[in-house]
Short mmCIF file of C-alpha atoms (C1' of nucleotides) in Angstrom, two decimals:
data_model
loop_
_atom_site.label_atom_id
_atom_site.label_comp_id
_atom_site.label_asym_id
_atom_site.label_seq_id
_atom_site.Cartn_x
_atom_site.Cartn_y
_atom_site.Cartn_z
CA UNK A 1 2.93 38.16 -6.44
CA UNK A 2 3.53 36.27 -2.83
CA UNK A 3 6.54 35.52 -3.12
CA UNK A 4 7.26 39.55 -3.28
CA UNK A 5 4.85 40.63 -0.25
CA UNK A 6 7.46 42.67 1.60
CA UNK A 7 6.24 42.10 4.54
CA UNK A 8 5.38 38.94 7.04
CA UNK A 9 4.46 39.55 10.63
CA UNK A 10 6.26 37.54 13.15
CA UNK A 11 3.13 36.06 13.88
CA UNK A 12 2.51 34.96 10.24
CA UNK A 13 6.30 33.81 9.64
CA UNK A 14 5.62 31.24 12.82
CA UNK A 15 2.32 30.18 11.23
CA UNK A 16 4.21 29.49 8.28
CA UNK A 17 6.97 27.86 9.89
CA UNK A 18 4.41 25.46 12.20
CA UNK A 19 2.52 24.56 8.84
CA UNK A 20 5.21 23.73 6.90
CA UNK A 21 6.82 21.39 9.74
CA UNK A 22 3.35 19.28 9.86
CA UNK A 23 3.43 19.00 6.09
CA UNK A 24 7.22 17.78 6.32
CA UNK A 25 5.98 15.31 9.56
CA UNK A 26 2.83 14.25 7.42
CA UNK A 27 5.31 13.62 4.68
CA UNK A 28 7.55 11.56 6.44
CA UNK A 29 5.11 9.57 7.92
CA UNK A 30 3.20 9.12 5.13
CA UNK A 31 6.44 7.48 3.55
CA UNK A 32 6.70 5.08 6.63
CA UNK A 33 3.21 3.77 6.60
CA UNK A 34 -0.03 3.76 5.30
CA UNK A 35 -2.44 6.31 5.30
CA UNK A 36 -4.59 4.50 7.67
CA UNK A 37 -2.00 3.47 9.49
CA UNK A 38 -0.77 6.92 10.42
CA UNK A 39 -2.51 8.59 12.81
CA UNK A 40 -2.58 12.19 13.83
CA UNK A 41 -1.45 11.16 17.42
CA UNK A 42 2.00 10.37 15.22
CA UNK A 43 1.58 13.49 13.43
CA UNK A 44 1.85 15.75 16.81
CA UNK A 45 3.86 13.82 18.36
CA UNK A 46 6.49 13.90 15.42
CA UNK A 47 6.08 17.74 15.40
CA UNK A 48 6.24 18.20 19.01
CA UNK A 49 2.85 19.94 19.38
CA UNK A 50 -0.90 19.01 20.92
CA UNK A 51 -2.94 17.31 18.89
CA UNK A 52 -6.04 19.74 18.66
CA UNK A 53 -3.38 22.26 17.52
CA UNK A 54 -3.32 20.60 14.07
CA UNK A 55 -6.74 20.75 13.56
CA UNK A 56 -5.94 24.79 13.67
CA UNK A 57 -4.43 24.06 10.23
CA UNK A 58 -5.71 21.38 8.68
CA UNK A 59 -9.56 20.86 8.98
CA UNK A 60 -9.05 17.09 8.94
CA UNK A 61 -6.33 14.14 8.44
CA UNK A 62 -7.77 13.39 4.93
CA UNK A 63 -7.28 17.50 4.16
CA UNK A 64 -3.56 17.51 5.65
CA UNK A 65 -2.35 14.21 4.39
CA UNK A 66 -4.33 15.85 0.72
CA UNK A 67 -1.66 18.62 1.36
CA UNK A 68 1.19 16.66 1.80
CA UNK A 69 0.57 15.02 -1.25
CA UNK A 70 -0.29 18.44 -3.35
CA UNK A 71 3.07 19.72 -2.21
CA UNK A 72 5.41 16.58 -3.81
CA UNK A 73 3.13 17.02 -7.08
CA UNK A 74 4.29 20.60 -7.09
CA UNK A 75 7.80 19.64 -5.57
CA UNK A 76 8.10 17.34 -9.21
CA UNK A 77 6.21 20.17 -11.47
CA UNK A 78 8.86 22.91 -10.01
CA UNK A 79 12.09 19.81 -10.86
CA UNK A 80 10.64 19.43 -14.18
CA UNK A 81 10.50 23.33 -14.95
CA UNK A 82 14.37 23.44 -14.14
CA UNK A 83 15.25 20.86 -16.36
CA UNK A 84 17.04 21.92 -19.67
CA UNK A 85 13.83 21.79 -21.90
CA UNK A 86 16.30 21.06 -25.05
CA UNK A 87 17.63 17.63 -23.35
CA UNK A 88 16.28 15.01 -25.23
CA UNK A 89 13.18 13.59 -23.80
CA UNK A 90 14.47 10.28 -22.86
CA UNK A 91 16.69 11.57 -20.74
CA UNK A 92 14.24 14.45 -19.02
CA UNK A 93 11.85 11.07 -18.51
CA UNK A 94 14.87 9.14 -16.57
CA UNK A 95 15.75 12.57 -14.68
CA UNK A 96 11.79 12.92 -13.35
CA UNK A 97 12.00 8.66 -12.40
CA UNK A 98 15.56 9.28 -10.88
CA UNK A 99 13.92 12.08 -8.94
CA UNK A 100 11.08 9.89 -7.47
CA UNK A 101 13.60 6.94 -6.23
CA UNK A 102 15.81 9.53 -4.79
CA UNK A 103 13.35 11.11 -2.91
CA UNK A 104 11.13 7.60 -1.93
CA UNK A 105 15.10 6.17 -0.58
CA UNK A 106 15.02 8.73 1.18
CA UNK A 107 12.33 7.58 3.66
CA UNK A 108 9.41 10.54 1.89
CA UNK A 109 6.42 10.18 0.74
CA UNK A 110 6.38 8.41 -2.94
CA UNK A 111 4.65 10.46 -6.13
CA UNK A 112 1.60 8.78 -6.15
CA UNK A 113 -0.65 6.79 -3.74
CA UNK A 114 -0.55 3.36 -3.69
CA UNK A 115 -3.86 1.75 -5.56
CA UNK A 116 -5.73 0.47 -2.91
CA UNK A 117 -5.04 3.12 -0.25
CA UNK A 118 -7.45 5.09 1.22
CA UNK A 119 -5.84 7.61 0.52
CA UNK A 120 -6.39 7.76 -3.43
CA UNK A 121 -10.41 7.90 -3.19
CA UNK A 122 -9.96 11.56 -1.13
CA UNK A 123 -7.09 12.80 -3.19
CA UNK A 124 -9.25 12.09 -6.95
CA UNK A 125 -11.77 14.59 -5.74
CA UNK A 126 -9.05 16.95 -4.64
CA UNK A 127 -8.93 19.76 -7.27
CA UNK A 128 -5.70 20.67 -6.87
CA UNK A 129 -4.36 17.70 -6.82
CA UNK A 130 -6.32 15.92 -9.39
CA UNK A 131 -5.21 19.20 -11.85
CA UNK A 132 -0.98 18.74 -10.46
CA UNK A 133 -1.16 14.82 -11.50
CA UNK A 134 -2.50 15.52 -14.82
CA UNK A 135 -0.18 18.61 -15.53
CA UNK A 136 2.62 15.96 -14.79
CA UNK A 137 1.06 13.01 -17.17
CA UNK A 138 0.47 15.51 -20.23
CA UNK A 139 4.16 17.05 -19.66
CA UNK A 140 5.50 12.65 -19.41
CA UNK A 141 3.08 12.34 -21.99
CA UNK A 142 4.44 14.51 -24.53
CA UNK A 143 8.15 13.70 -23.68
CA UNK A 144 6.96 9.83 -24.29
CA UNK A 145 5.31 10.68 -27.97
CA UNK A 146 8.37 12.28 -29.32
CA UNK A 147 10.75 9.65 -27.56
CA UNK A 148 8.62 6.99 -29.36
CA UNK A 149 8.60 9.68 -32.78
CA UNK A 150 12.65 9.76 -32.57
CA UNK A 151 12.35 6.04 -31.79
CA UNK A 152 14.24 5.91 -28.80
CA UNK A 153 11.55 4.75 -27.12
CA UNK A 154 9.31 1.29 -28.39
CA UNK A 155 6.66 2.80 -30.66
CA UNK A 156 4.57 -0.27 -30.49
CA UNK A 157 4.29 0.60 -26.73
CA UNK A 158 0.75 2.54 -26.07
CA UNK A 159 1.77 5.54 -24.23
CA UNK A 160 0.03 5.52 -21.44
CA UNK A 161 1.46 1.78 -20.89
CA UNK A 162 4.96 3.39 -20.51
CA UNK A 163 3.22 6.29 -18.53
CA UNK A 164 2.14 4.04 -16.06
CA UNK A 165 4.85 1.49 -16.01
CA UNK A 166 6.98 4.89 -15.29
CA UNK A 167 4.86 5.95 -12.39
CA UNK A 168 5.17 2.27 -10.91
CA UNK A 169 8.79 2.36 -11.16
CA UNK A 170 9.29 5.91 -9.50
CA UNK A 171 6.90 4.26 -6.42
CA UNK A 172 7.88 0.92 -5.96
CA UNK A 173 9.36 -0.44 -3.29
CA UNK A 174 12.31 -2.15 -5.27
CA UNK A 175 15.01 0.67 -4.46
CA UNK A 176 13.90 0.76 -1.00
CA UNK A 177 14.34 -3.17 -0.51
CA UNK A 178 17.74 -2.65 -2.34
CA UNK A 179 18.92 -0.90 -0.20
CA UNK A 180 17.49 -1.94 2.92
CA UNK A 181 19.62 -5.19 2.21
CA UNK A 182 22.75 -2.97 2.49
CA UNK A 183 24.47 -4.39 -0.52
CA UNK A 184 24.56 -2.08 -2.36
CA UNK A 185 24.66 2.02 -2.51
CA UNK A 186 22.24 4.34 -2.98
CA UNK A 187 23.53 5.69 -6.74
CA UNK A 188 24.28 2.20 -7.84
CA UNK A 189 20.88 0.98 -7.00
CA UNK A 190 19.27 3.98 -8.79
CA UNK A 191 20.81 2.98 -11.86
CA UNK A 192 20.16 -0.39 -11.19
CA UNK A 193 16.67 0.69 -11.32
CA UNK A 194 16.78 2.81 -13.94
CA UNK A 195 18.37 0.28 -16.03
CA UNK A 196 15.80 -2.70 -15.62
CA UNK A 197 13.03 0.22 -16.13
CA UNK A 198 14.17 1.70 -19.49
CA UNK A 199 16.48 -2.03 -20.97
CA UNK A 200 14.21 -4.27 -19.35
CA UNK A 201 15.83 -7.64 -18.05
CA UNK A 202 16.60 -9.30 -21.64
CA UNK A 203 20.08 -9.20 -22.88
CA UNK A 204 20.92 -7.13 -25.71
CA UNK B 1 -1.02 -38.17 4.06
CA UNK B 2 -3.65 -35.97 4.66
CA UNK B 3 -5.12 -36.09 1.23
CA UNK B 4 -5.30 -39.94 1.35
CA UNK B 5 -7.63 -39.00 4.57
CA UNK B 6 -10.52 -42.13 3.72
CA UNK B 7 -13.28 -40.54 6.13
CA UNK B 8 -14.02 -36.93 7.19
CA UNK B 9 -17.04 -36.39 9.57
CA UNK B 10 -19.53 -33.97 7.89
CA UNK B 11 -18.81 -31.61 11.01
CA UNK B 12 -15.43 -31.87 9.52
CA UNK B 13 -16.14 -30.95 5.95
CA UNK B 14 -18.20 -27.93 7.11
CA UNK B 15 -15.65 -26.65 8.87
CA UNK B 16 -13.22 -27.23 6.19
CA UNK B 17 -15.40 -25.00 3.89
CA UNK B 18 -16.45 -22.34 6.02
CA UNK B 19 -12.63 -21.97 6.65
CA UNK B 20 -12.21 -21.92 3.13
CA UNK B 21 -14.93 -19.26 2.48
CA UNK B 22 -13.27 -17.20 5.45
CA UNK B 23 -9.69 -17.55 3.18
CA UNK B 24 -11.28 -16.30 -0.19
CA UNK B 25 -13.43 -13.50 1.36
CA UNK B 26 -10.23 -12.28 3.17
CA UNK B 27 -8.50 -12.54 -0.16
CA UNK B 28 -10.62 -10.77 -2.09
CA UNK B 29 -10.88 -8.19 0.73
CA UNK B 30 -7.24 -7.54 0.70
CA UNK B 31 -7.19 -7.22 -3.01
CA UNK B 32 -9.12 -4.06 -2.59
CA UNK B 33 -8.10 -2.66 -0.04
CA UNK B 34 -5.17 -2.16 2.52
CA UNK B 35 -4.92 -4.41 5.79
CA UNK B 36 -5.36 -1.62 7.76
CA UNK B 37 -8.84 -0.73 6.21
CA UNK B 38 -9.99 -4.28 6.47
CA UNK B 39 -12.44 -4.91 9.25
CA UNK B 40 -13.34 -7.99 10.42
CA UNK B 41 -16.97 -6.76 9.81
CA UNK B 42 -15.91 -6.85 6.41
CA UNK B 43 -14.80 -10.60 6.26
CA UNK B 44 -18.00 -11.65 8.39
CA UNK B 45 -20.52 -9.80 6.30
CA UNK B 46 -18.60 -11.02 3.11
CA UNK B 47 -19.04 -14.89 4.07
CA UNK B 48 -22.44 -14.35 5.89
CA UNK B 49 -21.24 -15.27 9.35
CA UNK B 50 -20.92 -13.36 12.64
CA UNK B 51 -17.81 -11.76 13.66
CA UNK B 52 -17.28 -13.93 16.56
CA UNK B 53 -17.31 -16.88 14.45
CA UNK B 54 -14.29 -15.88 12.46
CA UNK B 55 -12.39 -15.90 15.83
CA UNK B 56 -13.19 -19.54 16.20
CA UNK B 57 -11.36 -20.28 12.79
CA UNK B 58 -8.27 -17.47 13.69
CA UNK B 59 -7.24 -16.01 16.83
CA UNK B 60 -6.99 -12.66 15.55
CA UNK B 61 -7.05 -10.32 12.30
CA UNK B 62 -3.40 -10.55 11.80
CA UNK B 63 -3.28 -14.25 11.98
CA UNK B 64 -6.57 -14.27 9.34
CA UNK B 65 -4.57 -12.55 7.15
CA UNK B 66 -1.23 -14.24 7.73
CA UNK B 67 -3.15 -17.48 6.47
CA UNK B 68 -4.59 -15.76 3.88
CA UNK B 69 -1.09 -14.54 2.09
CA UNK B 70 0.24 -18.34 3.47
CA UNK B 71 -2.48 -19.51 1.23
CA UNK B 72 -1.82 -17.65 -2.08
CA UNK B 73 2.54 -18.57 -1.32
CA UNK B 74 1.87 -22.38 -1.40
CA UNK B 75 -0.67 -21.14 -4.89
CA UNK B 76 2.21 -20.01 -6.61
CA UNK B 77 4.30 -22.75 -5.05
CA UNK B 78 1.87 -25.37 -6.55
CA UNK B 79 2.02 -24.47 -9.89
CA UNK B 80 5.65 -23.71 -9.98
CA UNK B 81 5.48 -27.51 -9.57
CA UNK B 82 3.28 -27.87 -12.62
CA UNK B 83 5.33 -26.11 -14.86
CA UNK B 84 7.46 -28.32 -17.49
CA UNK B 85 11.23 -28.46 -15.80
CA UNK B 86 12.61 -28.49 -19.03
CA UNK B 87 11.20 -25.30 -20.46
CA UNK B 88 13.70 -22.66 -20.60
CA UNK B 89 14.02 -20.36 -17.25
CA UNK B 90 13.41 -17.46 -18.74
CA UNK B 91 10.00 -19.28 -20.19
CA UNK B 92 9.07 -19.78 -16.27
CA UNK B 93 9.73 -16.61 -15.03
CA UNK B 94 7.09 -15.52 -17.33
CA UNK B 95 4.75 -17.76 -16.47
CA UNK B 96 5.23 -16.98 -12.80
CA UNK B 97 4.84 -13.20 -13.29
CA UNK B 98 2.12 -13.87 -15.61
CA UNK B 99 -0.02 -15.63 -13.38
CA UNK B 100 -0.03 -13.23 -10.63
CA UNK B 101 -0.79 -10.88 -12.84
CA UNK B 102 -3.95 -12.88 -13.86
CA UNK B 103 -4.79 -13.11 -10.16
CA UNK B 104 -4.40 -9.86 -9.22
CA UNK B 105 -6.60 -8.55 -12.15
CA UNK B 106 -9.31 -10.96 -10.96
CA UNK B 107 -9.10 -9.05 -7.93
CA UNK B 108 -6.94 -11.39 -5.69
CA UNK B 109 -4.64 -10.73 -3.13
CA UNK B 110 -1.17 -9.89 -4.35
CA UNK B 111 1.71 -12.24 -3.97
CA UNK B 112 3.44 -9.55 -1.39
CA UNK B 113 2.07 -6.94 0.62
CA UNK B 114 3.44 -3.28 0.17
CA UNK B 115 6.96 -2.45 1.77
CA UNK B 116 4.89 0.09 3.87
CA UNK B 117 1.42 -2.15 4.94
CA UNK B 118 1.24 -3.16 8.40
CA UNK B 119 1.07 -6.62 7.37
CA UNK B 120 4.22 -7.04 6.42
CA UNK B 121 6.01 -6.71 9.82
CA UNK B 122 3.27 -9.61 11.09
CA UNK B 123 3.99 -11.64 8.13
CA UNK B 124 7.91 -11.44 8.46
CA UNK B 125 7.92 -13.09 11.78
CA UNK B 126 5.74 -15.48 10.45
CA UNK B 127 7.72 -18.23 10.01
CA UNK B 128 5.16 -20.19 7.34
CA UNK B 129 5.11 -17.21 5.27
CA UNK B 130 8.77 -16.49 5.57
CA UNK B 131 9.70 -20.09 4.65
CA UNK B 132 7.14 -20.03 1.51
CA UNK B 133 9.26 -16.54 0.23
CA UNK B 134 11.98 -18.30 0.95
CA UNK B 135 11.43 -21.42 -0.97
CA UNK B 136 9.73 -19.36 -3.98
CA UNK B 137 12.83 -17.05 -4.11
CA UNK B 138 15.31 -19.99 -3.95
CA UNK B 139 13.45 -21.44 -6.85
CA UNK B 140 13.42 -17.70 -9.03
CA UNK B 141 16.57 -17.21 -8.29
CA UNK B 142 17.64 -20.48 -9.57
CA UNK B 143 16.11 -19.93 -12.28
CA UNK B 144 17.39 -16.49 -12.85
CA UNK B 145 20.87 -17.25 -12.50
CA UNK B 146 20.37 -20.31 -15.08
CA UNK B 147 18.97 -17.25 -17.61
CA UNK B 148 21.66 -15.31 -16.93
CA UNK B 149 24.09 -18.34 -17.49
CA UNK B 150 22.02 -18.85 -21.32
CA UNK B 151 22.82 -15.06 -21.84
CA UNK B 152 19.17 -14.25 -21.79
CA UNK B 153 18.79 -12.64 -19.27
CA UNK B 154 21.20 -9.60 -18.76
CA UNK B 155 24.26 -11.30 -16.85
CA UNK B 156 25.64 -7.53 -15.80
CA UNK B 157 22.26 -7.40 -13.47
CA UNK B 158 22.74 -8.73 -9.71
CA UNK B 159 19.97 -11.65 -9.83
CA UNK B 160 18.98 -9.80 -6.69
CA UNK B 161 18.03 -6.69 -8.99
CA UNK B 162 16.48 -9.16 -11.19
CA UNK B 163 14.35 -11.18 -8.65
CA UNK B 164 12.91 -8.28 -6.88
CA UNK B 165 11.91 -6.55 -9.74
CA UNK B 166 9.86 -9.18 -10.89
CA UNK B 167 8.19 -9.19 -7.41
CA UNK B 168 7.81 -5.87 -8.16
CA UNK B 169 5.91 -6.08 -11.49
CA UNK B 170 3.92 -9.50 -10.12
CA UNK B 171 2.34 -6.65 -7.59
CA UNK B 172 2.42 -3.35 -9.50
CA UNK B 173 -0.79 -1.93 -10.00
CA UNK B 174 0.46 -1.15 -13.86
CA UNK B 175 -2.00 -3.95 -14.82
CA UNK B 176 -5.32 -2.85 -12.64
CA UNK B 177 -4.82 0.73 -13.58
CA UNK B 178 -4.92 0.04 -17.85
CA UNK B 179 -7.83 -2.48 -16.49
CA UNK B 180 -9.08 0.37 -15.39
CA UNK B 181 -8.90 2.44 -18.19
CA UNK B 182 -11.43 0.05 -20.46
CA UNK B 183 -8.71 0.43 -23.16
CA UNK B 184 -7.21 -2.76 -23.22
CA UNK B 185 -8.26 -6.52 -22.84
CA UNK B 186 -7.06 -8.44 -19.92
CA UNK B 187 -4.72 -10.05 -22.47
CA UNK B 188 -3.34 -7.54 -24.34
CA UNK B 189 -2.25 -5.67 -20.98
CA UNK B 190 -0.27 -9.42 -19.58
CA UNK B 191 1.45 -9.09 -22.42
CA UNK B 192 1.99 -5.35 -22.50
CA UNK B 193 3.25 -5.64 -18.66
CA UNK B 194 5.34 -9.06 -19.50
CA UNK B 195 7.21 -6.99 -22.30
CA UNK B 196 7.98 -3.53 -20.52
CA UNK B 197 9.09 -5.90 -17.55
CA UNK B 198 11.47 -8.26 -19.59
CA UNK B 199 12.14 -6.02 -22.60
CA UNK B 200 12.39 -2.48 -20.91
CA UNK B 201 11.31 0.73 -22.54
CA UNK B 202 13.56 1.49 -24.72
CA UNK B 203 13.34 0.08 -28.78
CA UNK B 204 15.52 -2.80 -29.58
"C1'" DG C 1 -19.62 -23.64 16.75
"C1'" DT C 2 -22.91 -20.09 15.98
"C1'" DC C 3 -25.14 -16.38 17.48
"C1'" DT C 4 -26.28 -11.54 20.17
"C1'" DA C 5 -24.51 -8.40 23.13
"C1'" DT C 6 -20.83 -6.17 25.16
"C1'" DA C 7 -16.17 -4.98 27.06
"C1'" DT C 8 -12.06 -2.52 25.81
"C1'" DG C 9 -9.26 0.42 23.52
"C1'" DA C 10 -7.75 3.48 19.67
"C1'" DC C 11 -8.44 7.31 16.89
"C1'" DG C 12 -10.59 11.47 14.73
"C1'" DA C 13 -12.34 15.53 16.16
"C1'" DT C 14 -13.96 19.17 19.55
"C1'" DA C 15 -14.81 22.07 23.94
"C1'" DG C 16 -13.20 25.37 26.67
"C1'" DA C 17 -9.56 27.43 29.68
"C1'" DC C 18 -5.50 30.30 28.99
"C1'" DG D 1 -3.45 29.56 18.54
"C1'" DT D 2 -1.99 26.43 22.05
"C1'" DC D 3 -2.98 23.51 25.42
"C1'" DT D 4 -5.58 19.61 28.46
"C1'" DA D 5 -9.39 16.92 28.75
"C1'" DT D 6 -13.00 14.72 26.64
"C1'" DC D 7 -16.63 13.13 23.40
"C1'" DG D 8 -18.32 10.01 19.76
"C1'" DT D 9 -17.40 6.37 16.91
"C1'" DC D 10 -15.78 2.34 15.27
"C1'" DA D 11 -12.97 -1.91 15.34
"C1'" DT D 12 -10.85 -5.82 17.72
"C1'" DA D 13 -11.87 -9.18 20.61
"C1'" DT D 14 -14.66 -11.75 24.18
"C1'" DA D 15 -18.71 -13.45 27.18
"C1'" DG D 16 -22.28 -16.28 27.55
"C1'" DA D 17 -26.77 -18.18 25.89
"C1'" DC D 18 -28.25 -21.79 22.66
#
DNA sequence: GTCTATATGACGATAGAC
DNA sequence: GTCTATCGTCATATAGAC
């Protein structure tokens, strides 16, 4: 396996170390702005080398921003295989959404494209990634069928209606205009969130 | 008033239209894609003018499109003023989300660009757009707090919360991607959207 | 005001020295 | 592999004839 290969040349370990620095720059960015809006000027810049130097990595923007997206999806696979698989599924569902908004407040890159980007053309004929987002919708998937079997969840509800609505809610921009009006913090705005996803707005 | 206006030159008419055409293209343009990929190509071939025609009607892209989302705020404005002022709040919140869901399935424009489109910095220190959000969130949040008030809506939820969520669904792409999908009738997925948004997830 | 043609600049991508 | 310098392309915006 890789992550046992005893050894790394120095040479290697740097190559590493450069690649994974664009990725997090290409993330960051990519959170910031659109993906036409970014350009791979910004990219360099943000990661302090020359522009053709990228293209030593990545064999084009639509490639590296493809990668920067591949590595969340397997950033939310890896939190999903370290959550207690016993938990009831309600609560692994609000643990993946609380994941999303904690990351997207934190200025990175949201789960999934938004619908009209660019972007989201490229990435549906990316194998890799196309194979990570539906790994991640049968794993919700399942979790939503025997939330809605244990009715904790609204049976009436299709499931991939609350799929979706749960995917919109980990990438919208509401926690991120919460708390850009600075009143209120971070935790009580993801439960905010949370709250208004999962109760809805009605009174009980 | 203008709409009293007895006489309008034919010169006047045509130009009135052709701006109009301009307004719809660019509206339909946005609806599909991000400002950033929008050309002005795009716009001219869509109405079946030249390019430097456009920039007879607006000085620039960014003021093309500022009229453009100007446009669809004084829509919603308009019929917030047809809606019964005796219905109950809650009853107009719905309709409000409701019919920019309608539009944005038909393709439209949404009510508000992304939090990370580079329209939205051009549109903030636009001060017709910016007083149109401001008068449509006075009147929401009016509203809102009146719901809260009747116990319908959840009082425990800062109207805030409440008011930008509902932005939130009015733009979501929850509704294009089921359109998408070719499971559901245009209907069926209003009301689908309406009832995750006001009733949450979770079974009552 | 509308058109064709063009100026200007930005960005993706590459060439070639080191 | 990294850099500087540059190419090719496309998009915004304008010039100038009609």
């Amino acid at each position: 396996m890789a992550t046992l290969a005893p050894k790394l040349s120095f040479k290697e370990q740097m190559h590493q170390a450069r690649e994974r620095a664009i990725l997090q720059t290409a993330c960051d960015l990519l959170g910031a702005k659109s993906f036409d809006a970014m350009t791979m000027d910004d990219v360099a810049g943000g990661v302090g080398i020359a522009k053709a130097s990228l293209y030593k990595h990545f064999g084009s923007k639509e490639e590296l921003c493809c990668a920067a997206m591949v590595e969340v999806l397997h950033l939310v696979n890896d939190f999903i295989t370290t959550l207690e698989p016993t938990l009831p599924p309600v609560t692994k569902l609000r643990a993946v959404v609380r994941w999303s908004l904690e990351r997207q407040m934190a200025g990175e890159i949201p789960l999934l494209p938004s619908h009209n980007s660019s972007l989201r053309a490229v990435l549906m004929s990316n194998q890799d990634y196309a194979g990570s987002v539906e790994r991640l919708s049968d794993t919700l998937g399942a979790w939503i069928v025997e939330a809605q079997a244990e009715g904790v969840l609204d049976p009436e509800l299709p499931p991939l209606v609350v799929l979706y609505t749960l995917y919109a809610r980990a990438c919208d921009t509401v926690a991120g205009l919460l708390l850009e009006s600075g009143l209120y913090q971070r935790e009580d705005i993801i439960e905010l969130v949370l709250r208004t996803c999962f109760d809805g707005l009605r009174s009980r």
